Backbone as CSV, one residue per row, in Angstrom:
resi,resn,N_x,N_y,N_z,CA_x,CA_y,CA_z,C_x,C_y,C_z
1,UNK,-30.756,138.055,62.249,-30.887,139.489,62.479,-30.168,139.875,63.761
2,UNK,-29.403,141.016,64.009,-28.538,141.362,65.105,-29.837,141.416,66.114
3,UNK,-29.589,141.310,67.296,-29.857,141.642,68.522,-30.546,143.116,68.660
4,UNK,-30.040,144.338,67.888,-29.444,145.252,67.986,-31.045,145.812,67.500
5,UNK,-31.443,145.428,66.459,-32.555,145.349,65.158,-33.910,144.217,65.204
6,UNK,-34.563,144.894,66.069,-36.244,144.359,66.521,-37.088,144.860,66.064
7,UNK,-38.290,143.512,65.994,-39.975,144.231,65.455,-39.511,144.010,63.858
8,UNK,-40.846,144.245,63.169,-40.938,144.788,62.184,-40.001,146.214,61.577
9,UNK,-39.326,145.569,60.273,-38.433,146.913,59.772,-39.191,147.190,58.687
10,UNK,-39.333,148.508,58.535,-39.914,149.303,57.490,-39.015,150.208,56.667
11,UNK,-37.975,150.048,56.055,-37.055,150.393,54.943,-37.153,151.839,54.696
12,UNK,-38.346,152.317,54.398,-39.183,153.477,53.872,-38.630,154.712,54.881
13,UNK,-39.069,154.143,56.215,-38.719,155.216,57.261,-37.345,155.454,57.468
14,UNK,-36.575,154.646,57.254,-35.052,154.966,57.241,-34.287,155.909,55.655
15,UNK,-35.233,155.365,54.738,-34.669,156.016,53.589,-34.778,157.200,53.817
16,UNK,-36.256,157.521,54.317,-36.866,158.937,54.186,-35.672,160.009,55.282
17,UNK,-35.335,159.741,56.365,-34.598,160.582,56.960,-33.162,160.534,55.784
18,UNK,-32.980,159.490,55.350,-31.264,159.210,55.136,-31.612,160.484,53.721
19,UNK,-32.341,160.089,52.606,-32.084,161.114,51.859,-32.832,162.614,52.514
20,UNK,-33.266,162.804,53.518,-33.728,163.960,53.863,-34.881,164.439,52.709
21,UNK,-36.012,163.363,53.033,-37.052,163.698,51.912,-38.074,164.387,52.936
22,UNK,-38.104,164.552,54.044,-39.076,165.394,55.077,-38.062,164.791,56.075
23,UNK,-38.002,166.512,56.739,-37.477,167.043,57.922,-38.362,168.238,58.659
24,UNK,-38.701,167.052,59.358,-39.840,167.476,60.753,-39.384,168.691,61.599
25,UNK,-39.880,169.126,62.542,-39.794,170.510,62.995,-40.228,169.633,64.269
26,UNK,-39.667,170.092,65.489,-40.267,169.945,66.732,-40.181,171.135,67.594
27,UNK,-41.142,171.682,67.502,-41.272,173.496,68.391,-40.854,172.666,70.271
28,UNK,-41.495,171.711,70.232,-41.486,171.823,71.629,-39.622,171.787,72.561
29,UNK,-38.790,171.099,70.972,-37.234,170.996,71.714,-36.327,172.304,71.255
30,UNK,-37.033,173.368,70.497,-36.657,174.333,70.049,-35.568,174.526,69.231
31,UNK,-35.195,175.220,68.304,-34.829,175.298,66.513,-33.426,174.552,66.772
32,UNK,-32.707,174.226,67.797,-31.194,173.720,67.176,-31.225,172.078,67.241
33,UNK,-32.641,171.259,67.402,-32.874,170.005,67.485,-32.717,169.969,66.060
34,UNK,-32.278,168.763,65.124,-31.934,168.297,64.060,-31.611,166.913,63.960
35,UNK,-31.656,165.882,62.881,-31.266,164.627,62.469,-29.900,164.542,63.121
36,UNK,-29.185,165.735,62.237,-27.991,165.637,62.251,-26.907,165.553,63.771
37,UNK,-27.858,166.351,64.342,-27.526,166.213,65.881,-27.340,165.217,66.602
38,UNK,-28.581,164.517,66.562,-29.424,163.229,67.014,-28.403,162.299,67.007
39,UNK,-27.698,161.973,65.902,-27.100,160.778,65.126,-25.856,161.059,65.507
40,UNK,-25.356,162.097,65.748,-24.331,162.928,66.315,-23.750,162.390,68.029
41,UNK,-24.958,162.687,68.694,-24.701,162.407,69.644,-24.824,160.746,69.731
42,UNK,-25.913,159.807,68.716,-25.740,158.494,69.013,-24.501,157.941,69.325
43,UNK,-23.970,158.671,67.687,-22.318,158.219,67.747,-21.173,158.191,68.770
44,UNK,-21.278,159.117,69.689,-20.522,159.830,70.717,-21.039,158.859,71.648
45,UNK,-21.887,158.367,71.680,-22.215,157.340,73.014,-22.384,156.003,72.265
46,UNK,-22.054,156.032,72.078,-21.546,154.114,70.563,-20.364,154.250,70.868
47,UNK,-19.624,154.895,70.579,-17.943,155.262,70.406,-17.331,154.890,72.005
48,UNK,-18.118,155.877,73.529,-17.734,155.494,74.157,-18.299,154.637,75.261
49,UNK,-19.228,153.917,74.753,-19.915,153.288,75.760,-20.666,151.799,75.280
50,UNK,-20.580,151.548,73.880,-20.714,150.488,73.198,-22.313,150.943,72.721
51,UNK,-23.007,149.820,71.797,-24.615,150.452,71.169,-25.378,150.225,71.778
52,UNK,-25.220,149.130,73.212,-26.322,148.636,73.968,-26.755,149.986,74.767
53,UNK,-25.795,151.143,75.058,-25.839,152.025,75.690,-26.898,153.176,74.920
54,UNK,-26.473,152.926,73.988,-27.445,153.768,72.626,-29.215,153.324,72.717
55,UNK,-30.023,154.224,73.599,-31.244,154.172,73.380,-32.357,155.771,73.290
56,UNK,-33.214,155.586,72.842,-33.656,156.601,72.827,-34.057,158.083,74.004
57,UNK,-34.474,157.173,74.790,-34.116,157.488,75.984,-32.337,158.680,76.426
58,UNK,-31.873,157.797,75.866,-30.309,158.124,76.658,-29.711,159.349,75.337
59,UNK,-30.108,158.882,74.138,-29.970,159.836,72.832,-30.372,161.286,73.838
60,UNK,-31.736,161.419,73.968,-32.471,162.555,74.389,-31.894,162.939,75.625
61,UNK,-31.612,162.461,76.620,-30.503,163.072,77.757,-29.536,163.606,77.641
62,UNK,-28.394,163.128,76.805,-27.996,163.714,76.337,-27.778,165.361,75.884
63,UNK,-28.672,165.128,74.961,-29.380,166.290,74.476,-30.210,167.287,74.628
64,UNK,-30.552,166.912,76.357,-31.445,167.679,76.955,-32.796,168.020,76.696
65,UNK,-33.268,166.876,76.184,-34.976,167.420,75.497,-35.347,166.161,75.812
66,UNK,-36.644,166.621,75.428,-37.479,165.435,75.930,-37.704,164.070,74.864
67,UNK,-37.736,163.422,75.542,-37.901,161.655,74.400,-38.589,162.056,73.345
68,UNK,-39.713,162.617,73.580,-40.868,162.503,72.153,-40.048,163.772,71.633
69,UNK,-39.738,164.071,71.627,-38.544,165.465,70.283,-38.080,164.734,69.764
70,UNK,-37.293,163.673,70.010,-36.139,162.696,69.181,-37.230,162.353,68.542
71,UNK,-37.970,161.497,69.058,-38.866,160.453,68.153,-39.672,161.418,67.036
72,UNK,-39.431,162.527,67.343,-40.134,163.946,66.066,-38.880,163.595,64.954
73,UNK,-38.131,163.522,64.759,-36.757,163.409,63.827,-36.593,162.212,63.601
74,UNK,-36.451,161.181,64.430,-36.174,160.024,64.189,-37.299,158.686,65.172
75,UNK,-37.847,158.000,63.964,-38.918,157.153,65.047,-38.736,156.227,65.763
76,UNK,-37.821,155.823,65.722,-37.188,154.752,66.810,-35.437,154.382,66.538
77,UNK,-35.192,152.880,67.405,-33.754,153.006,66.994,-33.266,152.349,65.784
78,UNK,-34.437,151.421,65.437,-33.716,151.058,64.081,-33.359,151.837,63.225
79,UNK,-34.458,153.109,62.528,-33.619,153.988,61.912,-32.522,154.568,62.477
80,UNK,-32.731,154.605,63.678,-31.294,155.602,63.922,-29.857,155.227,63.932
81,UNK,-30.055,153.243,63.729,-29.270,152.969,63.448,-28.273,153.003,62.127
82,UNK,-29.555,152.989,61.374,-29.623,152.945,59.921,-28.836,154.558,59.367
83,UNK,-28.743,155.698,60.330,-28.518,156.897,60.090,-27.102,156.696,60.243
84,UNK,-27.322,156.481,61.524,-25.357,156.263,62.379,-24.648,155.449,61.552
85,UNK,-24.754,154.485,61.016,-24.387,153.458,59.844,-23.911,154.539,58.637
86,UNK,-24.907,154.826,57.953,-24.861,155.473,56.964,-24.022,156.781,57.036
87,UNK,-23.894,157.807,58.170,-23.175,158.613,58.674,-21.645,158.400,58.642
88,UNK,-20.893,157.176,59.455,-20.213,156.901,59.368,-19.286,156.376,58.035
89,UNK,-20.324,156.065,57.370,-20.046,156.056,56.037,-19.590,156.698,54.917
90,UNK,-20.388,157.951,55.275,-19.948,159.115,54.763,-18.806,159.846,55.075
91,UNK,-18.038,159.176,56.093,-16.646,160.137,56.622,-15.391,159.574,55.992
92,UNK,-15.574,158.178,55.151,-14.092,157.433,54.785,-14.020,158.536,53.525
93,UNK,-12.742,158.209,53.656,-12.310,159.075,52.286,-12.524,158.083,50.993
94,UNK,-11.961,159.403,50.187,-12.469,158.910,49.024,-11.225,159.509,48.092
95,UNK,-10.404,159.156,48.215,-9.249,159.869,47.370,-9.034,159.990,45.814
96,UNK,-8.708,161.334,45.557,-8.717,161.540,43.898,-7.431,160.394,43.420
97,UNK,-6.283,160.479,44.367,-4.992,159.816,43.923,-5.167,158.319,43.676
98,UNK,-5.871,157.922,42.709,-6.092,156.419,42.931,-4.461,155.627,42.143
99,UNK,-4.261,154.460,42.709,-3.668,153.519,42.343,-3.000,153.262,41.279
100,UNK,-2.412,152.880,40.362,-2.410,152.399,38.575,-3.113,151.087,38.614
101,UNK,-2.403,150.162,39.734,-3.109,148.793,39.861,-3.900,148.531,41.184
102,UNK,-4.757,147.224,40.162,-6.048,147.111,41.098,-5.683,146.422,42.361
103,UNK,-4.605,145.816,42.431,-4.116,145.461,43.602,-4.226,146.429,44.724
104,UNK,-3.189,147.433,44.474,-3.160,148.258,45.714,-4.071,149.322,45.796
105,UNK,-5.344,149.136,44.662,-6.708,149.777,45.342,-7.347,149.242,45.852
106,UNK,-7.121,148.006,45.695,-8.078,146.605,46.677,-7.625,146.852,48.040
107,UNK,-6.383,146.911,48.262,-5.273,147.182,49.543,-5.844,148.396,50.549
108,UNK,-5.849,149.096,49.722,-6.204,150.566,50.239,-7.440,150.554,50.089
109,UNK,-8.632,149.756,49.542,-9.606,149.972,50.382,-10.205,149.215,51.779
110,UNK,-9.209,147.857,51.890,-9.604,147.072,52.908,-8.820,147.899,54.337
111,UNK,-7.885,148.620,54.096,-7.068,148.953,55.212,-8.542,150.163,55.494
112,UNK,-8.528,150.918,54.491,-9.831,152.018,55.103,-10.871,151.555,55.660
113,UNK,-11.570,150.442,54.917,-12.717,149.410,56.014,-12.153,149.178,57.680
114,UNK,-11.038,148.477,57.881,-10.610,148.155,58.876,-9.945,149.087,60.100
115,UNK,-9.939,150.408,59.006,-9.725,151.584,59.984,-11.019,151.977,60.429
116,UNK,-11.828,151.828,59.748,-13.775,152.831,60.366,-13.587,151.579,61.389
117,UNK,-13.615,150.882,61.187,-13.916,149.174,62.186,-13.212,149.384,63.397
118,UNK,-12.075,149.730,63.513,-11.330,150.076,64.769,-11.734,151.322,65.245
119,UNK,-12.275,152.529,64.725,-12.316,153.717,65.211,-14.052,153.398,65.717
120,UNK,-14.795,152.654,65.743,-15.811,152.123,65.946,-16.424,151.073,65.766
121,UNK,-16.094,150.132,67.092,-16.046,148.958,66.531,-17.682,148.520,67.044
122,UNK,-18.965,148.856,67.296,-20.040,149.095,67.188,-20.279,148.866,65.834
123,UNK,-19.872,149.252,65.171,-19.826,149.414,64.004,-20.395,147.772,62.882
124,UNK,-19.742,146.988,63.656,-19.983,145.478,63.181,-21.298,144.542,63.614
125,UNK,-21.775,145.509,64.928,-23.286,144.534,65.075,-23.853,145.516,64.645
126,UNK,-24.144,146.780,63.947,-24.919,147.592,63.655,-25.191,148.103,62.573
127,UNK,-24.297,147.125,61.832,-24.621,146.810,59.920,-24.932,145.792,60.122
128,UNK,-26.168,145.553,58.853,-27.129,144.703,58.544,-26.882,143.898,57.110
129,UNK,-27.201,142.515,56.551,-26.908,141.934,55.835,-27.896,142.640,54.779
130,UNK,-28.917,143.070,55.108,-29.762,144.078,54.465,-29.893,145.388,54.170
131,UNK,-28.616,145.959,54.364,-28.662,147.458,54.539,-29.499,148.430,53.913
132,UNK,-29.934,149.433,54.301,-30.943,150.386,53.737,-29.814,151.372,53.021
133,UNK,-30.769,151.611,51.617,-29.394,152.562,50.509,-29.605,153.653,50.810
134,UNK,-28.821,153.809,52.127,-28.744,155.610,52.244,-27.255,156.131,50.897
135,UNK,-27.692,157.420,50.779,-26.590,158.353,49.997,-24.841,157.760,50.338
136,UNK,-24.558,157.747,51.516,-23.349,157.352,51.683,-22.882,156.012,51.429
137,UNK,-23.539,154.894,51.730,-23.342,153.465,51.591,-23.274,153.606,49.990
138,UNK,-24.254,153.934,49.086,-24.132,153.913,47.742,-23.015,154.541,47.144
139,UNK,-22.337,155.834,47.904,-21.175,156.524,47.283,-20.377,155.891,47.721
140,UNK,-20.079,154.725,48.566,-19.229,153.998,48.672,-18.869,152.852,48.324
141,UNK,-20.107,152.653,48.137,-20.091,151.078,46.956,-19.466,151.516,45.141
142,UNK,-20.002,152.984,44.868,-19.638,153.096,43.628,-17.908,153.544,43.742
143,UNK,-17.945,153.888,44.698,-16.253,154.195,44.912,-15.016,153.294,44.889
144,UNK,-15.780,152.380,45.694,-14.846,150.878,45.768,-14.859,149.713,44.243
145,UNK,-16.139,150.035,43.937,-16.380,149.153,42.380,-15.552,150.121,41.426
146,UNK,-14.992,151.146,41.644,-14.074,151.402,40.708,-12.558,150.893,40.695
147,UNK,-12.227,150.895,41.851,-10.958,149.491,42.325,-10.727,148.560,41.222
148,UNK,-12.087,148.168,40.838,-12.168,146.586,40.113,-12.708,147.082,38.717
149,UNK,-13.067,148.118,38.083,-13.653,148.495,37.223,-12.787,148.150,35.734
150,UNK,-13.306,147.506,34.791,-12.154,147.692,33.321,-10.795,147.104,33.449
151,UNK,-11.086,146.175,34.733,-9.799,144.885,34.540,-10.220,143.478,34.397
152,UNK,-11.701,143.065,33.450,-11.602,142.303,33.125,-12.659,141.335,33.546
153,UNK,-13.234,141.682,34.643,-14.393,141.293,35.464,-15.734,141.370,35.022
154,UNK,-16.509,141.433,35.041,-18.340,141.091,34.910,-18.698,141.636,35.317
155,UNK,-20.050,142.362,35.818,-20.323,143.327,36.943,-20.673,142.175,37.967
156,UNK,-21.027,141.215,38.094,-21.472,140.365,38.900,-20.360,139.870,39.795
157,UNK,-18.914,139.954,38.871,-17.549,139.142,39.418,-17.356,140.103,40.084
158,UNK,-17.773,141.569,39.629,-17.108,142.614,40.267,-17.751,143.146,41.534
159,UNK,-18.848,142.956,42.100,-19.618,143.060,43.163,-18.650,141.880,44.141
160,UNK,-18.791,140.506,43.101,-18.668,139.247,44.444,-17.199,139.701,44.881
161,UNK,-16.175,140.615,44.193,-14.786,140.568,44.948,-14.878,141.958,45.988
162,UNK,-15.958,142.514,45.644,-15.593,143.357,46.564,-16.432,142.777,48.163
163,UNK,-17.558,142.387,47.948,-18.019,141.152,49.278,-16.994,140.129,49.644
164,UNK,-16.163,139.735,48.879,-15.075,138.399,49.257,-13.980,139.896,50.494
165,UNK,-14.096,140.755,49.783,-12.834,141.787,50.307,-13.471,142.143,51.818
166,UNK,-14.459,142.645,51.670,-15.058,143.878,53.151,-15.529,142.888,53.616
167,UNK,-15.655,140.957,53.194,-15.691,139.835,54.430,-14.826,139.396,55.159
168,UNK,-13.737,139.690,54.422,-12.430,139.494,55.384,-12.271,140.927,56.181
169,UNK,-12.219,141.408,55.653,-12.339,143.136,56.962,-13.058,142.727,57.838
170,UNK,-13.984,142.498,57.629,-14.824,142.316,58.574,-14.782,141.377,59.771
171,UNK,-14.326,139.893,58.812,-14.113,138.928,59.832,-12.610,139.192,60.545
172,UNK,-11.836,140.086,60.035,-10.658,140.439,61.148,-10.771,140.961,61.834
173,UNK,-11.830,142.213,61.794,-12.285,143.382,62.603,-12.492,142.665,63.695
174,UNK,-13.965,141.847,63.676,-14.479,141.074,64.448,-13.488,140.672,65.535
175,UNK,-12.342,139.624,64.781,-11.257,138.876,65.499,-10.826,139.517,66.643
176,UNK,-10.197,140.854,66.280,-9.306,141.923,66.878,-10.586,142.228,67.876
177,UNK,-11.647,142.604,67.633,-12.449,143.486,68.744,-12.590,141.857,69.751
178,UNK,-13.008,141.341,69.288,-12.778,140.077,70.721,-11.729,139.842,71.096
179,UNK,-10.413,140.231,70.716,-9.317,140.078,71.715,-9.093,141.007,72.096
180,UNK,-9.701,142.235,72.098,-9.704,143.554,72.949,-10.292,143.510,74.107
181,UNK,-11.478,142.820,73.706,-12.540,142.460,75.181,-12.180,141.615,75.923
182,UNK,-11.431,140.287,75.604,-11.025,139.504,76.478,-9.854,140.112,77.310
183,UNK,-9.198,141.136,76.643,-7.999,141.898,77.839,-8.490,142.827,78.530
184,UNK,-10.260,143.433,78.312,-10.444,144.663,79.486,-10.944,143.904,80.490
185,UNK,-11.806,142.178,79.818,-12.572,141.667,80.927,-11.879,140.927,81.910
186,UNK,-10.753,140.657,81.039,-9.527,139.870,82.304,-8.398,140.106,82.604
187,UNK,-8.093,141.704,82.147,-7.374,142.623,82.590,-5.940,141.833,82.354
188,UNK,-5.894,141.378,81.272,-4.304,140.372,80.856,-4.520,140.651,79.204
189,UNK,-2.933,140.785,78.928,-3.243,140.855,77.163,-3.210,139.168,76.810
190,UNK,-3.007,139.262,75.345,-2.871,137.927,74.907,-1.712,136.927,75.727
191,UNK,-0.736,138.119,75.299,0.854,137.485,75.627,0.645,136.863,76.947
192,UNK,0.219,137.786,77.859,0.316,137.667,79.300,-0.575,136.378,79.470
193,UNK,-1.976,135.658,78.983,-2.456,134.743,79.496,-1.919,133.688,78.953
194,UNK,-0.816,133.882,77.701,-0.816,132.464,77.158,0.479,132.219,77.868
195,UNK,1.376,133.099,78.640,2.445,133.267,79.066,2.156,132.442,81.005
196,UNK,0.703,132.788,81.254,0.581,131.995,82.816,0.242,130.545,82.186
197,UNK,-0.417,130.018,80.837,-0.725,128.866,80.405,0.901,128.008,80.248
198,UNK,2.249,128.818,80.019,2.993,128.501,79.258,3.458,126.737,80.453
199,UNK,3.346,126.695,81.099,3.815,125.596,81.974,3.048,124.273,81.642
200,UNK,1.719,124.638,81.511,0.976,123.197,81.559,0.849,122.996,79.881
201,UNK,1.183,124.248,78.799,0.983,123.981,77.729,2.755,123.313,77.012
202,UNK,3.589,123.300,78.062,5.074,122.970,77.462,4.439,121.467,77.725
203,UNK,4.498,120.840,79.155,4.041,119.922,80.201,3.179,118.842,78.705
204,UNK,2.045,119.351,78.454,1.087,118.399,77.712,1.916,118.309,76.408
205,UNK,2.543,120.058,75.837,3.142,119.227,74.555,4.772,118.223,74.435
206,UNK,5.068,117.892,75.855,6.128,117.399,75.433,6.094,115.812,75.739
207,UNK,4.780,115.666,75.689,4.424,114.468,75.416,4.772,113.223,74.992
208,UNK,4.642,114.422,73.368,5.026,113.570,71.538,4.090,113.415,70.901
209,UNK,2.649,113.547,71.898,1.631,113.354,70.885,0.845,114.168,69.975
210,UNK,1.620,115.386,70.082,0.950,116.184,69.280,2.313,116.747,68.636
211,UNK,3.014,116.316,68.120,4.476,116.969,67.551,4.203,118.159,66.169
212,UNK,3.075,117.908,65.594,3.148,119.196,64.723,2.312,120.330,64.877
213,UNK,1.292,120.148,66.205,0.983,120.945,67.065,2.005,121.849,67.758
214,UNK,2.439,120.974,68.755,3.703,121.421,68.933,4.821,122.635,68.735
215,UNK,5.240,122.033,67.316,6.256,122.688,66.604,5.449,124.119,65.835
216,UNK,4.460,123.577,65.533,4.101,124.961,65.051,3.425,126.342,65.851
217,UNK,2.675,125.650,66.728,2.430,126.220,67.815,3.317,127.147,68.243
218,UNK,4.719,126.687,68.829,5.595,127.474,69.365,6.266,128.674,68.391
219,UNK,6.262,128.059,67.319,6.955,128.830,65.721,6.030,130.106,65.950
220,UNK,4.552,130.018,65.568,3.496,131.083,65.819,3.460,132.037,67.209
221,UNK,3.535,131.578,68.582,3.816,131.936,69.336,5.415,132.955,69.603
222,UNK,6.044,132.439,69.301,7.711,132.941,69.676,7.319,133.856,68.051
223,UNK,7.066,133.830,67.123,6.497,135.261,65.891,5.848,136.507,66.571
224,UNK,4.562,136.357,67.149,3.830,136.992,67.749,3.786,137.395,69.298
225,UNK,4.208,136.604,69.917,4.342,136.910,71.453,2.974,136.497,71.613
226,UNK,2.056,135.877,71.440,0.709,135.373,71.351,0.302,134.308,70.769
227,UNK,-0.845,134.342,70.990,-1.416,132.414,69.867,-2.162,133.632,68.900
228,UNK,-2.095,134.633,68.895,-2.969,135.325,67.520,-2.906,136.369,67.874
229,UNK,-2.437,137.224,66.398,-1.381,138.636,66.184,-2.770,138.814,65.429
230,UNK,-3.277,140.051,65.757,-4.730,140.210,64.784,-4.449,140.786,63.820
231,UNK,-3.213,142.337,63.570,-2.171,142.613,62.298,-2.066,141.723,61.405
232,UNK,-1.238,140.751,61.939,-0.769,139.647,60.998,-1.387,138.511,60.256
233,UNK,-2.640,138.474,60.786,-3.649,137.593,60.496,-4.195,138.337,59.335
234,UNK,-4.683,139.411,59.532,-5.384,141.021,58.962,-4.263,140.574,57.459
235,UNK,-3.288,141.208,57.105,-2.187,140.972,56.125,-2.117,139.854,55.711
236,UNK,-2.031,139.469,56.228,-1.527,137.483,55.395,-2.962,137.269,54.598
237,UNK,-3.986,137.719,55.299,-5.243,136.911,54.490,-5.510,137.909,53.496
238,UNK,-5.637,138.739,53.807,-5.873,139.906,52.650,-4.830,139.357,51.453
239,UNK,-3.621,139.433,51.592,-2.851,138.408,50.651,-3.252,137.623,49.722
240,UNK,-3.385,136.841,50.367,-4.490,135.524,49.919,-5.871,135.460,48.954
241,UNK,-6.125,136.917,49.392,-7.752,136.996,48.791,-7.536,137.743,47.399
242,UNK,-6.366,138.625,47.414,-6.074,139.664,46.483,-5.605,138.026,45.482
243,UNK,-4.414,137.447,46.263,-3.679,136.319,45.090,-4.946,135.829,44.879
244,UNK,-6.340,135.172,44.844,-7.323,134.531,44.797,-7.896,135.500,43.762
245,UNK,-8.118,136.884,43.749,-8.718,137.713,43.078,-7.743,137.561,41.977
246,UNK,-6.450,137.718,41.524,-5.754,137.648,40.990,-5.948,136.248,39.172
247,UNK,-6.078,135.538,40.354,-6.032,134.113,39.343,-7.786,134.453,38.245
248,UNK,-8.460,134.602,39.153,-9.569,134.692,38.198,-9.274,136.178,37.390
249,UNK,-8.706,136.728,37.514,-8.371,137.931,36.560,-7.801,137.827,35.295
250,UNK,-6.733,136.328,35.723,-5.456,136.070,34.594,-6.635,135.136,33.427
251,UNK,-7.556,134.015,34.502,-8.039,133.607,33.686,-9.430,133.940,32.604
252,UNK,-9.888,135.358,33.148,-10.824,136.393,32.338,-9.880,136.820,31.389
253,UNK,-8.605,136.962,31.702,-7.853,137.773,30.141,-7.376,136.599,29.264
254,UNK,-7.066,135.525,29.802,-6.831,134.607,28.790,-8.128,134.279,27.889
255,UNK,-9.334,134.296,28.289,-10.084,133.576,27.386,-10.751,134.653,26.648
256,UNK,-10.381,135.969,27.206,-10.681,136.894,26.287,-9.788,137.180,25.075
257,UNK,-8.575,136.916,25.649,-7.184,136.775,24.388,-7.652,135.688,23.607
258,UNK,-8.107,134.262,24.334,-8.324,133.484,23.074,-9.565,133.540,22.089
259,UNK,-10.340,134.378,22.459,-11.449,134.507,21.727,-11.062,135.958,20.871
260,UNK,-10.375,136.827,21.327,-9.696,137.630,19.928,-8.800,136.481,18.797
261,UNK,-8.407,136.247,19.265,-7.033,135.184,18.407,-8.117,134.246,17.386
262,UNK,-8.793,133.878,18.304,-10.227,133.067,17.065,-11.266,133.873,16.011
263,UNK,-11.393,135.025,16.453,-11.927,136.099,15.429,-11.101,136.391,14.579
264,UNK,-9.751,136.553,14.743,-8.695,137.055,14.080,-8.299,135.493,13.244
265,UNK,-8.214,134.757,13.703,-8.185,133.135,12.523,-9.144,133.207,11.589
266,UNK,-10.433,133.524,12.254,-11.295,133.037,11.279,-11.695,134.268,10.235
267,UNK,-11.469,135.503,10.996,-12.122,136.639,10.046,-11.744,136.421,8.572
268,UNK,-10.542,136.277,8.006,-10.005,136.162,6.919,-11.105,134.989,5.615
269,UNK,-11.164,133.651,6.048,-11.611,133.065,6.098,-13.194,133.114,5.842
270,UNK,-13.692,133.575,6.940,-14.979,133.861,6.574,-15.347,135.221,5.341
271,UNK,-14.380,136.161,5.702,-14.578,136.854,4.632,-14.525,136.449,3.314
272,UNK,-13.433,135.244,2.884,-13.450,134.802,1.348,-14.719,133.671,1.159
């Protein structure tokens, strides 16, 4: 469980704000206090100050009212995480212009994952392996399962490729936001630290004992200007996962071709 997400979780209380099944009134912060606000401003201080900064407390400063008003709308921070989550969710697009092939709707939906991920990268300790089905997470799950819909898949195959897909988003996201942090905390980009390493790392590899270390090492390096291009990593694997998605596709239509071709042998046959 994240760090982020303590105590006992109660599912119920997060649904209830997310579909807006009761919306509380607090006279004492007066009529322009709202959910929508609340979650509003979480975001705005997630965005620029990271989620540890995000407390109830600091929500309500913000906002100029007092703590127990928030907690009138929202009862603590797990839901409110659960809101901000779900919120954000609701802002990716959703485009009428879809694709012909499932390839480059697979494409175009991992680049949109990896864009919310960069425009908030909070975003990754503050989804849960458990997520609560607010309205938006669900319109986005049915959005993306159409990507994969009527090419051949299972509904079961068709869930696991879209988890194989938004795990690699994810685990690139991840990648990229830790090499962001390692350049604000040591005020050097990639290039630049592997560039003060470059002396003792020529020094050890010219050894011999590591020759395909070595050679490839430098190949990757002199590509990127770095030991890791988070772009290029991002692309190449996505690649990989689509060609991976691919093969089990060819082999769902083959055995569906051969099981027409065997109805079609035998129908004749059985009919006389």
């Amino acid at each position: 469980m994240s760090s982020t997400r303590k105590g006992k979780i109660d599912p119920a209380r997060s649904l209830a704000i997310l579909w807006r099944t009761h919306e509380p009134i607090s006279r004492s912060a007066g009529p322009g206090l709202n959910v929508e606000r609340i979650v509003r401003t979480a975001i705005e201080i997630a965005d620029a100050e990271g989620l540890e900064a995000v407390t109830m407390r600091r929500v309500s400063e913000s906002l100029g009212v007092g703590t127990m008003s928030v907690y009138t709308y929202v009862p603590g921070k797990t839901e409110l995480l659960d809101v901000m989550v779900d919120t954000l969710y609701g802002e990716m697009r959703h485009p009428a212009d879809v694709p012909d092939n499932w390839r480059a709707r697979l494409e175009r939906i991992a680049w949109e994952n990896l864009a919310l991920y960069r425009a908030h990268p909070w975003l990754l300790r503050a989804e849960s392996s458990r997520p609560v089905l607010g309205p938006n997470l669900i319109a986005k799950y049915d959005y993306e399962l159409g990507a994969v819909a009527e090419i051949g898949l299972n509904d079961v195959e068709m869930d696991a490729v879209l988890t194989l897909l938004l795990g690699h988003v994810k685990s690139a996201a991840r990648a990229a936001m830790d090499v962001a942090a390692l350049e604000r905390e040591t005020g050097m980009t990639d290039g630049q630290w592997w560039q003060s390493h470059a002396f003792w790392l020529e020094k050890f590899m010219k050894s011999g004992s590591y020759p395909t270390a070595a050679r490839v090492g430098a190949a990757a390096g002199e590509a990127h200007g770095a030991a890791y291009e988070p772009e290029y990593a991002f692309e190449f694997g996505l690649q990989r996962v689509l060609d991976g998605i691919s093969v089990v596709i060819s082999e769902r239509s083959a055995v569906a071709g051969s099981a027409g071709a065997n109805r079609t042998e035998t129908g004749p046959a059985t009919a006389g």
